[in-house]
CSV table of C-alpha atoms in Angstrom, one decimal:
chain,number,residue,atom,x,y,z
A,250,CYS,CA,0.0,0.0,0.0
A,251,GLY,CA,2.9,2.3,0.5
A,252,SER,CA,3.5,5.0,3.1
A,253,ARG,CA,0.2,7.0,2.5
A,254,SER,CA,-2.4,7.3,5.2
A,255,VAL,CA,-4.5,4.1,5.1
A,256,ARG,CA,-7.6,3.3,7.1
A,257,LEU,CA,-7.9,-0.4,7.9
A,258,LYS,CA,-11.4,-1.9,8.3
A,259,ARG,CA,-12.0,-5.5,9.2
A,260,THR,CA,-14.7,-7.2,7.2
A,261,ALA,CA,-15.3,-10.8,6.1
A,262,ALA,CA,-12.8,-12.0,3.6
A,263,PHE,CA,-11.4,-8.4,3.2
A,264,ASN,CA,-8.1,-9.9,2.1
A,265,LYS,CA,-9.4,-12.3,-0.5
A,266,LEU,CA,-9.2,-11.4,-4.2
A,267,PRO,CA,-12.6,-11.6,-5.8
A,268,ALA,CA,-13.3,-13.8,-8.9
A,269,ARG,CA,-12.4,-12.0,-12.2
A,270,THR,CA,-9.8,-9.8,-10.5
A,271,ALA,CA,-7.0,-9.0,-13.0
A,272,VAL,CA,-3.6,-10.1,-11.9
A,273,SER,CA,0.0,-10.6,-13.1
A,274,ILE,CA,2.1,-13.6,-12.2
A,275,SER,CA,5.6,-13.3,-10.8
A,276,GLY,CA,8.2,-15.2,-8.8
A,277,LEU,CA,7.2,-18.8,-9.9
A,278,ARG,CA,10.1,-21.1,-9.6
A,279,ALA,CA,8.5,-24.3,-10.8
A,280,ALA,CA,7.0,-22.6,-13.9
A,281,PRO,CA,9.1,-19.5,-14.6
A,282,GLU,CA,7.8,-19.3,-18.1
A,283,GLN,CA,4.5,-18.1,-16.6
A,284,ASN,CA,6.1,-15.1,-14.8
A,285,GLY,CA,5.0,-11.8,-16.3
A,286,LYS,CA,1.8,-13.2,-17.7
A,287,SER,CA,-1.7,-11.7,-17.1
A,288,ALA,CA,-4.5,-13.7,-15.7
A,289,LYS,CA,-7.9,-13.4,-13.9
A,290,VAL,CA,-8.8,-15.0,-10.6
A,291,VAL,CA,-11.2,-17.9,-10.8
A,292,SER,CA,-11.4,-19.0,-7.2
A,293,TYR,CA,-9.6,-19.4,-3.9
A,294,ASP,CA,-8.8,-22.7,-2.2
A,295,ALA,CA,-8.6,-21.8,1.6
A,296,GLU,CA,-7.3,-25.3,2.5
A,297,ARG,CA,-4.3,-25.0,0.1
A,298,GLN,CA,-4.1,-21.2,0.4
A,299,ARG,CA,-3.8,-20.8,-3.3
A,300,TYR,CA,-5.7,-19.0,-6.1
A,301,THR,CA,-6.8,-20.7,-9.3
A,302,VAL,CA,-6.1,-18.2,-12.1
A,303,GLN,CA,-7.0,-18.3,-15.8
A,304,LEU,CA,-4.3,-17.1,-18.1
A,305,ASP,CA,-5.5,-14.3,-20.4
A,306,GLU,CA,-3.5,-15.7,-23.4
A,307,ALA,CA,-4.7,-19.3,-23.1
A,308,GLU,CA,-8.3,-19.6,-22.0
A,309,SER,CA,-8.0,-23.3,-21.4
A,310,GLU,CA,-4.9,-23.0,-19.1
A,311,GLN,CA,-5.4,-22.5,-15.3
A,312,LEU,CA,-2.7,-22.3,-12.6
A,313,SER,CA,-2.8,-22.8,-8.9
A,314,VAL,CA,-0.8,-19.9,-7.4
A,315,LYS,CA,0.1,-18.5,-4.0
A,316,VAL,CA,-1.1,-15.0,-3.3
A,317,ASP,CA,2.6,-13.9,-3.0
A,318,ASN,CA,3.0,-14.7,-6.7
A,319,LEU,CA,0.1,-12.5,-7.8
A,320,HIS,CA,0.0,-8.7,-8.3
A,321,LEU,CA,-3.2,-6.9,-9.0
A,322,ILE,CA,-3.5,-5.0,-12.2
A,323,VAL,CA,-5.4,-1.9,-11.0
A,324,GLN,CA,-6.1,1.6,-12.1
A,325,VAL,CA,-4.4,4.3,-10.0
A,326,GLU,CA,-4.3,8.1,-9.9
A,327,LEU,CA,-0.9,9.6,-10.4
A,328,VAL,CA,0.2,12.3,-7.9
A,329,ASP,CA,3.2,14.5,-6.9
A,330,LEU,CA,5.2,13.8,-10.1
A,331,ALA,CA,7.6,16.8,-10.0
A,332,GLY,CA,9.4,15.8,-13.2
A,333,SER,CA,6.1,15.3,-15.1
A,334,PRO,CA,3.5,17.6,-13.5
A,335,HIS,CA,1.3,17.3,-16.6
A,336,LEU,CA,0.6,13.7,-15.5
A,337,ASN,CA,-0.6,14.6,-12.0
A,338,GLY,CA,-4.2,13.6,-11.7
A,339,ALA,CA,-4.0,11.3,-14.7
A,340,LYS,CA,-5.0,7.6,-14.4
A,341,GLY,CA,-2.4,4.8,-14.9
A,342,LYS,CA,-2.5,1.1,-14.7
A,343,VAL,CA,-0.3,-0.8,-12.3
A,344,LEU,CA,1.1,-3.8,-14.2
A,345,SER,CA,3.4,-5.1,-11.4
A,346,TYR,CA,5.2,-4.2,-8.2
A,347,ASP,CA,8.9,-4.7,-7.6
A,348,PRO,CA,9.5,-5.4,-3.9
A,349,GLU,CA,13.3,-5.0,-4.3
A,350,SER,CA,13.0,-1.3,-5.4
A,351,SER,CA,9.6,-0.7,-3.7
A,352,ARG,CA,8.2,0.6,-7.0
A,353,TYR,CA,5.1,0.1,-9.1
A,354,HIS,CA,5.5,-0.5,-12.8
A,355,VAL,CA,2.7,1.7,-14.2
A,356,GLN,CA,1.4,2.0,-17.7
A,357,LEU,CA,0.9,5.7,-18.4
A,358,PRO,CA,-2.1,7.1,-20.4
A,359,ASP,CA,0.0,7.4,-23.5
A,360,GLY,CA,1.1,3.7,-23.2
A,361,ARG,CA,4.6,4.3,-21.9
A,362,LEU,CA,5.8,2.5,-18.8
A,363,ALA,CA,7.1,4.2,-15.7
A,364,SER,CA,8.6,2.9,-12.4
A,365,LEU,CA,6.9,4.9,-9.7
A,366,SER,CA,7.2,5.2,-5.9
A,367,PRO,CA,4.1,4.3,-3.8
A,368,ALA,CA,4.1,8.0,-2.9
A,369,ASN,CA,3.2,8.8,-6.5
A,370,VAL,CA,0.1,6.6,-6.9
A,371,ILE,CA,-3.2,6.5,-5.1
A,372,LEU,CA,-4.8,3.1,-5.0
A,373,GLY,CA,-8.5,3.0,-5.5
A,374,PRO,CA,-11.1,1.7,-3.0
A,375,GLU,CA,-11.4,-2.1,-2.8
A,376,THR,CA,-7.8,-2.6,-3.9
A,377,ARG,CA,-6.2,-5.5,-2.1
A,378,CYS,CA,-2.6,-4.8,-1.0
A,379,THR,CA,0.1,-5.5,1.5
A,380,VAL,CA,0.8,-2.7,3.9
A,381,ALA,CA,4.4,-1.4,3.7
A,382,GLY,CA,6.4,1.7,4.7
A,383,LEU,CA,4.7,2.6,7.9
A,384,GLU,CA,7.3,4.1,10.1
A,385,SER,CA,5.9,5.1,13.5
A,386,ALA,CA,6.4,2.7,16.3
A,387,ALA,CA,2.7,2.1,16.8
A,388,ALA,CA,2.0,1.5,13.0
A,389,GLN,CA,5.0,-0.6,12.1
A,390,ARG,CA,3.3,-3.7,13.4
A,391,HIS,CA,0.9,-3.4,10.4
A,392,ASN,CA,3.7,-3.7,7.8
A,393,GLY,CA,3.3,-6.9,5.9
A,394,THR,CA,-0.4,-7.2,6.7
A,395,ARG,CA,-2.8,-7.9,3.9
A,396,ALA,CA,-5.4,-5.2,3.6
A,397,LYS,CA,-8.2,-3.7,1.4
A,398,VAL,CA,-8.2,0.0,0.7
A,399,VAL,CA,-11.4,1.6,1.9
A,400,GLY,CA,-10.5,5.2,1.2
A,401,TYR,CA,-7.8,7.9,0.8
A,402,ASP,CA,-7.5,11.2,2.7
């Protein structure tokens, strides 16, 4: 979720990805050829703690994937881009997240790709994410927690 102010609200299955959620796949070791591919969530198997996803390019192919290997493809609002102020307020699409650099890979309105800090994107309501970047002693315990965005202020 980044270091922006986030309100956490506990509801049933708040951290589960709904069916038909657009995702990208990454970090698979047993099937590395699937990394980088787009898919849609079909279902969640709570016992196995894995999602069944349908690959976009092959309608007949489904994979069983851990949540840590899925990244949501979501629309975001771009903000505080000092080097490209004309893009502030524009919508972009997050294609993936790089935990090593803590940056989102975002498709800009003109189709170009940009690597953006979480401080430069606002995730929309209902977006599932992993909380990161909280620095206060009281809030640090939430880092690493799965959450659903309920609003932005």
